Amino acid sequence: MCIRDSFAPALMLTADALAEEKHEEQALAVLSRVSSDDPFAPLAALRRAAILDKLDRPDEAAAVLRRLADANPDLPQPAAHLGDLLRRRNRFAEAAAAYDQALARVPQPGRRDWPLFYSRAIARERAGDWPRAEADLLRALELSPDQPYVLNYLGYTWADQGRNLDRAKAMLLRATELRPQDGNIADSLGWALFRLGDTRGAVTWLEKAVELEPRSSVINDHLGDAYW
């Protein structure tokens, strides 16, 4: 028994194995053999884009994802992957626009869709649009309240801005319960306590943060402020 050479699942498995062994160009060649009308073609295109991005060819990867999004107007994934690619490349305004497109294809967002709001929030915040980033973070928490990284992002930003400090503290306490060994979250809680005037509590949490993330210049700077 032999598997036909156009069998998409086998081709994708072969491409994955080649990419894993750092034979990316060969992997791309294998993926190109998946027919455009094959039911697995969208998955093959996503893999192709990921490999192109890994090869530091982001414009080609973005073009693949844009074509895939145009060809599948009901699917949010291509636009979401495009947003991720652009965000990793610090192209935050473009990333936010891609997430806009992805979310437009989710008519009734549910619990599993919180990552899209979180990702768009990061892109918007880095692009200088904090009000809409804040709204996205709140929406992500509305959909899934116990997401430690969303709690941390919003709580830390509020603390850094000197806003909603009591609420930020409560959110960051919850985040530390969910991720007790995360130095960045411990730092956020320590910084919120510092902004609230609880220097002793701040030192306790910032010292723990430094133990967990000793190489972080930001955390060490926060601890220095608390000591001072």
Short mmCIF file of N, CA, C and O in Angstrom, two decimals, residues 61-148:
data_model
loop_
_atom_site.label_atom_id
_atom_site.label_comp_id
_atom_site.label_asym_id
_atom_site.label_seq_id
_atom_site.Cartn_x
_atom_site.Cartn_y
_atom_site.Cartn_z
N ALA A 61 5.22 36.14 4.48
CA ALA A 61 4.30 35.47 5.39
C ALA A 61 2.99 36.24 5.50
O ALA A 61 1.89 35.65 5.47
N ALA A 62 3.10 37.56 5.62
CA ALA A 62 1.90 38.39 5.73
C ALA A 62 1.05 38.28 4.46
O ALA A 62 -0.18 38.25 4.53
N ALA A 63 1.70 38.23 3.31
CA ALA A 63 0.96 38.12 2.05
C ALA A 63 0.18 36.81 2.00
O ALA A 63 -0.98 36.77 1.55
N VAL A 64 0.80 35.71 2.47
CA VAL A 64 0.11 34.42 2.51
C VAL A 64 -1.13 34.52 3.40
O VAL A 64 -2.22 34.05 3.04
N LEU A 65 -0.96 35.13 4.56
CA LEU A 65 -2.07 35.23 5.50
C LEU A 65 -3.18 36.14 4.98
O LEU A 65 -4.37 35.87 5.19
N ARG A 66 -2.82 37.21 4.31
CA ARG A 66 -3.84 38.11 3.75
C ARG A 66 -4.63 37.41 2.65
O ARG A 66 -5.86 37.55 2.57
N ARG A 67 -3.95 36.65 1.80
CA ARG A 67 -4.67 35.91 0.76
C ARG A 67 -5.60 34.88 1.39
O ARG A 67 -6.74 34.70 0.95
N LEU A 68 -5.11 34.23 2.43
CA LEU A 68 -5.94 33.22 3.10
C LEU A 68 -7.15 33.87 3.75
O LEU A 68 -8.27 33.33 3.69
N ALA A 69 -6.96 35.04 4.35
CA ALA A 69 -8.08 35.75 4.97
C ALA A 69 -9.11 36.17 3.93
O ALA A 69 -10.33 36.05 4.14
N ASP A 70 -8.64 36.65 2.79
CA ASP A 70 -9.55 37.08 1.72
C ASP A 70 -10.33 35.90 1.16
O ASP A 70 -11.51 36.04 0.79
N ALA A 71 -9.68 34.74 1.09
CA ALA A 71 -10.33 33.57 0.51
C ALA A 71 -11.28 32.89 1.48
O ALA A 71 -12.11 32.06 1.06
N ASN A 72 -11.17 33.21 2.77
CA ASN A 72 -12.00 32.56 3.79
C ASN A 72 -12.61 33.63 4.70
O ASN A 72 -12.19 33.79 5.86
N PRO A 73 -13.59 34.38 4.19
CA PRO A 73 -14.11 35.54 4.92
C PRO A 73 -14.81 35.21 6.23
O PRO A 73 -15.08 36.12 7.02
N ASP A 74 -15.09 33.94 6.48
CA ASP A 74 -15.77 33.57 7.73
C ASP A 74 -14.79 33.10 8.81
O ASP A 74 -15.20 32.89 9.96
N LEU A 75 -13.53 32.95 8.45
CA LEU A 75 -12.56 32.41 9.39
C LEU A 75 -11.76 33.54 10.06
O LEU A 75 -11.15 34.36 9.37
N PRO A 76 -11.72 33.60 11.39
CA PRO A 76 -10.92 34.63 12.06
C PRO A 76 -9.44 34.28 12.15
O PRO A 76 -8.60 35.17 12.33
N GLN A 77 -9.08 33.00 12.03
CA GLN A 77 -7.71 32.58 12.31
C GLN A 77 -6.65 33.24 11.42
O GLN A 77 -5.60 33.66 11.94
N PRO A 78 -6.86 33.34 10.08
CA PRO A 78 -5.80 33.96 9.27
C PRO A 78 -5.49 35.39 9.71
O PRO A 78 -4.32 35.77 9.81
N ALA A 79 -6.53 36.18 9.95
CA ALA A 79 -6.30 37.56 10.38
C ALA A 79 -5.67 37.60 11.77
O ALA A 79 -4.82 38.46 12.06
N ALA A 80 -6.06 36.68 12.65
CA ALA A 80 -5.46 36.63 13.98
C ALA A 80 -3.98 36.29 13.89
O ALA A 80 -3.14 36.90 14.59
N HIS A 81 -3.63 35.32 13.06
CA HIS A 81 -2.22 34.97 12.87
C HIS A 81 -1.45 36.15 12.27
O HIS A 81 -0.29 36.38 12.63
N LEU A 82 -2.09 36.87 11.36
CA LEU A 82 -1.46 38.06 10.79
C LEU A 82 -1.19 39.09 11.88
O LEU A 82 -0.11 39.70 11.93
N GLY A 83 -2.17 39.30 12.75
CA GLY A 83 -1.97 40.22 13.86
C GLY A 83 -0.80 39.80 14.74
O GLY A 83 0.02 40.63 15.14
N ASP A 84 -0.71 38.49 15.03
CA ASP A 84 0.39 38.00 15.86
C ASP A 84 1.74 38.26 15.18
O ASP A 84 2.70 38.69 15.84
N LEU A 85 1.80 37.98 13.89
CA LEU A 85 3.05 38.19 13.15
C LEU A 85 3.48 39.66 13.19
O LEU A 85 4.64 39.98 13.47
N LEU A 86 2.53 40.55 12.92
CA LEU A 86 2.85 41.98 12.88
C LEU A 86 3.21 42.50 14.27
O LEU A 86 4.10 43.35 14.41
N ARG A 87 2.54 41.99 15.29
CA ARG A 87 2.84 42.43 16.67
C ARG A 87 4.25 42.02 17.07
O ARG A 87 4.97 42.79 17.70
N ARG A 88 4.64 40.79 16.70
CA ARG A 88 6.01 40.35 17.01
C ARG A 88 7.05 41.22 16.31
O ARG A 88 8.18 41.34 16.78
N ARG A 89 6.65 41.82 15.19
CA ARG A 89 7.57 42.67 14.43
C ARG A 89 7.44 44.14 14.82
O ARG A 89 7.97 45.02 14.13
N ASN A 90 6.74 44.40 15.92
CA ASN A 90 6.57 45.77 16.43
C ASN A 90 5.80 46.67 15.45
O ASN A 90 5.94 47.89 15.51
N ARG A 91 4.98 46.07 14.62
CA ARG A 91 4.13 46.85 13.70
C ARG A 91 2.73 46.90 14.32
O ARG A 91 1.80 46.27 13.87
N PHE A 92 2.64 47.68 15.40
CA PHE A 92 1.50 47.57 16.30
C PHE A 92 0.20 48.09 15.70
O PHE A 92 -0.85 47.49 15.90
N ALA A 93 0.24 49.21 14.98
CA ALA A 93 -0.99 49.73 14.39
C ALA A 93 -1.54 48.75 13.35
O ALA A 93 -2.76 48.51 13.29
N GLU A 94 -0.66 48.17 12.54
CA GLU A 94 -1.10 47.18 11.55
C GLU A 94 -1.63 45.93 12.25
O GLU A 94 -2.62 45.33 11.79
N ALA A 95 -0.97 45.54 13.33
CA ALA A 95 -1.44 44.37 14.07
C ALA A 95 -2.84 44.61 14.62
O ALA A 95 -3.72 43.73 14.54
N ALA A 96 -3.08 45.80 15.19
CA ALA A 96 -4.40 46.10 15.72
C ALA A 96 -5.46 46.02 14.63
O ALA A 96 -6.57 45.50 14.86
N ALA A 97 -5.14 46.50 13.44
CA ALA A 97 -6.09 46.43 12.32
C ALA A 97 -6.38 44.99 11.94
O ALA A 97 -7.52 44.64 11.60
N ALA A 98 -5.35 44.13 11.99
CA ALA A 98 -5.56 42.72 11.67
C ALA A 98 -6.46 42.06 12.71
O ALA A 98 -7.36 41.27 12.38
N TYR A 99 -6.26 42.39 13.99
CA TYR A 99 -7.13 41.85 15.03
C TYR A 99 -8.56 42.37 14.88
O TYR A 99 -9.52 41.66 15.18
N ASP A 100 -8.70 43.62 14.41
CA ASP A 100 -10.04 44.15 14.12
C ASP A 100 -10.75 43.23 13.13
O ASP A 100 -11.93 42.89 13.31
N GLN A 101 -10.01 42.86 12.08
CA GLN A 101 -10.59 42.00 11.05
C GLN A 101 -10.96 40.63 11.63
O GLN A 101 -12.03 40.09 11.33
N ALA A 102 -10.08 40.09 12.46
CA ALA A 102 -10.36 38.78 13.06
C ALA A 102 -11.61 38.83 13.92
O ALA A 102 -12.48 37.95 13.84
N LEU A 103 -11.71 39.85 14.75
CA LEU A 103 -12.86 39.95 15.66
C LEU A 103 -14.15 40.25 14.92
O LEU A 103 -15.23 39.86 15.37
N ALA A 104 -14.05 40.92 13.78
CA ALA A 104 -15.25 41.17 12.98
C ALA A 104 -15.85 39.86 12.47
O ALA A 104 -17.03 39.82 12.11
N ARG A 105 -15.05 38.80 12.45
CA ARG A 105 -15.51 37.50 11.98
C ARG A 105 -15.98 36.61 13.13
O ARG A 105 -16.24 35.42 12.92
N VAL A 106 -16.05 37.19 14.33
CA VAL A 106 -16.57 36.46 15.49
C VAL A 106 -17.81 37.23 15.96
O VAL A 106 -17.74 38.11 16.81
N PRO A 107 -18.98 36.91 15.40
CA PRO A 107 -20.17 37.71 15.68
C PRO A 107 -20.60 37.73 17.14
O PRO A 107 -21.11 38.73 17.63
N GLN A 108 -20.39 36.63 17.84
CA GLN A 108 -20.76 36.55 19.26
C GLN A 108 -19.58 35.98 20.05
O GLN A 108 -19.51 34.78 20.29
N PRO A 109 -18.65 36.83 20.47
CA PRO A 109 -17.47 36.34 21.18
C PRO A 109 -17.85 35.59 22.46
O PRO A 109 -18.75 35.99 23.19
N GLY A 110 -17.16 34.48 22.68
CA GLY A 110 -17.37 33.69 23.88
C GLY A 110 -16.10 33.55 24.67
O GLY A 110 -15.09 34.21 24.38
N ARG A 111 -16.13 32.69 25.67
CA ARG A 111 -15.00 32.53 26.59
C ARG A 111 -13.69 32.25 25.85
O ARG A 111 -12.64 32.78 26.20
N ARG A 112 -13.75 31.41 24.83
CA ARG A 112 -12.51 31.02 24.15
C ARG A 112 -11.91 32.14 23.32
O ARG A 112 -10.78 32.01 22.83
N ASP A 113 -12.64 33.24 23.14
CA ASP A 113 -12.16 34.33 22.29
C ASP A 113 -11.40 35.41 23.05
O ASP A 113 -10.96 36.40 22.45
N TRP A 114 -11.22 35.23 24.38
CA TRP A 114 -10.52 36.26 25.13
C TRP A 114 -9.11 36.56 24.60
O TRP A 114 -8.67 37.73 24.66
N PRO A 115 -8.36 35.56 24.05
CA PRO A 115 -7.01 35.90 23.58
C PRO A 115 -7.00 36.95 22.47
O PRO A 115 -6.04 37.73 22.37
N LEU A 116 -8.04 36.99 21.65
CA LEU A 116 -8.08 38.00 20.59
C LEU A 116 -8.17 39.41 21.17
O LEU A 116 -7.49 40.34 20.70
N PHE A 117 -8.99 39.58 22.20
CA PHE A 117 -9.10 40.89 22.83
C PHE A 117 -7.80 41.26 23.54
O PHE A 117 -7.35 42.41 23.51
N TYR A 118 -7.18 40.28 24.19
CA TYR A 118 -5.91 40.51 24.89
C TYR A 118 -4.82 40.91 23.89
O TYR A 118 -4.08 41.87 24.12
N SER A 119 -4.74 40.19 22.80
CA SER A 119 -3.72 40.49 21.80
C SER A 119 -3.94 41.87 21.18
O SER A 119 -2.98 42.63 20.98
N ARG A 120 -5.20 42.18 20.89
CA ARG A 120 -5.46 43.50 20.32
C ARG A 120 -5.17 44.60 21.33
O ARG A 120 -4.69 45.68 20.96
N ALA A 121 -5.43 44.32 22.60
CA ALA A 121 -5.13 45.30 23.64
C ALA A 121 -3.64 45.63 23.67
O ALA A 121 -3.24 46.80 23.77
N ILE A 122 -2.80 44.59 23.57
CA ILE A 122 -1.36 44.82 23.58
C ILE A 122 -0.96 45.67 22.37
O ILE A 122 -0.19 46.63 22.50
N ALA A 123 -1.48 45.31 21.20
CA ALA A 123 -1.15 46.07 20.00
C ALA A 123 -1.62 47.52 20.12
O ALA A 123 -0.88 48.45 19.76
N ARG A 124 -2.82 47.72 20.62
CA ARG A 124 -3.34 49.09 20.77
C ARG A 124 -2.52 49.88 21.79
O ARG A 124 -2.21 51.05 21.56
N GLU A 125 -2.18 49.24 22.92
CA GLU A 125 -1.41 49.96 23.94
C GLU A 125 -0.05 50.35 23.40
O GLU A 125 0.42 51.49 23.60
N ARG A 126 0.61 49.45 22.68
CA ARG A 126 1.93 49.75 22.14
C ARG A 126 1.85 50.78 21.01
O ARG A 126 2.82 51.48 20.74
N ALA A 127 0.69 50.87 20.38
CA ALA A 127 0.49 51.87 19.33
C ALA A 127 0.07 53.23 19.90
O ALA A 127 -0.14 54.18 19.15
N GLY A 128 -0.06 53.30 21.22
CA GLY A 128 -0.40 54.57 21.87
C GLY A 128 -1.88 54.81 22.06
O GLY A 128 -2.28 55.94 22.36
N ASP A 129 -2.69 53.77 21.91
CA ASP A 129 -4.14 53.92 22.05
C ASP A 129 -4.59 53.22 23.34
O ASP A 129 -5.23 52.16 23.30
N TRP A 130 -4.25 53.81 24.50
CA TRP A 130 -4.58 53.17 25.76
C TRP A 130 -6.07 53.05 26.03
O TRP A 130 -6.53 51.99 26.50
N PRO A 131 -6.90 54.07 25.75
CA PRO A 131 -8.32 53.91 26.08
C PRO A 131 -8.95 52.67 25.44
O PRO A 131 -9.69 51.93 26.11
N ARG A 132 -8.66 52.43 24.18
CA ARG A 132 -9.25 51.25 23.54
C ARG A 132 -8.55 49.96 23.98
O ARG A 132 -9.17 48.90 24.04
N ALA A 133 -7.27 50.05 24.32
CA ALA A 133 -6.58 48.88 24.87
C ALA A 133 -7.20 48.48 26.20
O ALA A 133 -7.45 47.30 26.47
N GLU A 134 -7.47 49.47 27.04
CA GLU A 134 -8.10 49.21 28.33
C GLU A 134 -9.46 48.54 28.15
O GLU A 134 -9.79 47.58 28.85
N ALA A 135 -10.23 49.02 27.18
CA ALA A 135 -11.55 48.42 26.92
C ALA A 135 -11.41 46.96 26.50
O ALA A 135 -12.20 46.10 26.90
N ASP A 136 -10.38 46.66 25.70
CA ASP A 136 -10.17 45.28 25.27
C ASP A 136 -9.77 44.38 26.44
O ASP A 136 -10.21 43.23 26.53
N LEU A 137 -8.93 44.89 27.33
CA LEU A 137 -8.53 44.10 28.49
C LEU A 137 -9.72 43.81 29.39
O LEU A 137 -9.88 42.68 29.89
N LEU A 138 -10.57 44.80 29.59
CA LEU A 138 -11.76 44.59 30.40
C LEU A 138 -12.70 43.59 29.73
O LEU A 138 -13.33 42.76 30.41
N ARG A 139 -12.79 43.65 28.41
CA ARG A 139 -13.64 42.70 27.69
C ARG A 139 -13.07 41.28 27.80
O ARG A 139 -13.82 40.31 27.98
N ALA A 140 -11.75 41.15 27.71
CA ALA A 140 -11.13 39.83 27.87
C ALA A 140 -11.44 39.25 29.23
O ALA A 140 -11.75 38.05 29.36
N LEU A 141 -11.39 40.09 30.28
CA LEU A 141 -11.68 39.61 31.62
C LEU A 141 -13.17 39.32 31.81
O LEU A 141 -13.54 38.43 32.58
N GLU A 142 -14.00 40.05 31.10
CA GLU A 142 -15.44 39.76 31.14
C GLU A 142 -15.71 38.37 30.58
O GLU A 142 -16.54 37.62 31.11
N LEU A 143 -15.00 38.01 29.51
CA LEU A 143 -15.19 36.71 28.89
C LEU A 143 -14.56 35.58 29.70
O LEU A 143 -15.09 34.47 29.75
N SER A 144 -13.42 35.87 30.33
CA SER A 144 -12.70 34.84 31.08
C SER A 144 -11.97 35.51 32.24
O SER A 144 -10.84 35.96 32.10
N PRO A 145 -12.62 35.60 33.40
CA PRO A 145 -12.13 36.47 34.48
C PRO A 145 -10.80 36.07 35.10
O PRO A 145 -10.10 36.93 35.63
N ASP A 146 -10.43 34.80 35.05
CA ASP A 146 -9.23 34.35 35.76
C ASP A 146 -8.06 34.10 34.81
O ASP A 146 -7.40 33.05 34.86
N GLN A 147 -7.77 35.06 33.97
CA GLN A 147 -6.61 34.98 33.08
C GLN A 147 -5.49 35.80 33.70
O GLN A 147 -5.52 37.03 33.67
N PRO A 148 -4.47 35.14 34.26
CA PRO A 148 -3.47 35.88 35.05
C PRO A 148 -2.72 36.94 34.26
O PRO A 148 -2.39 38.00 34.81
#
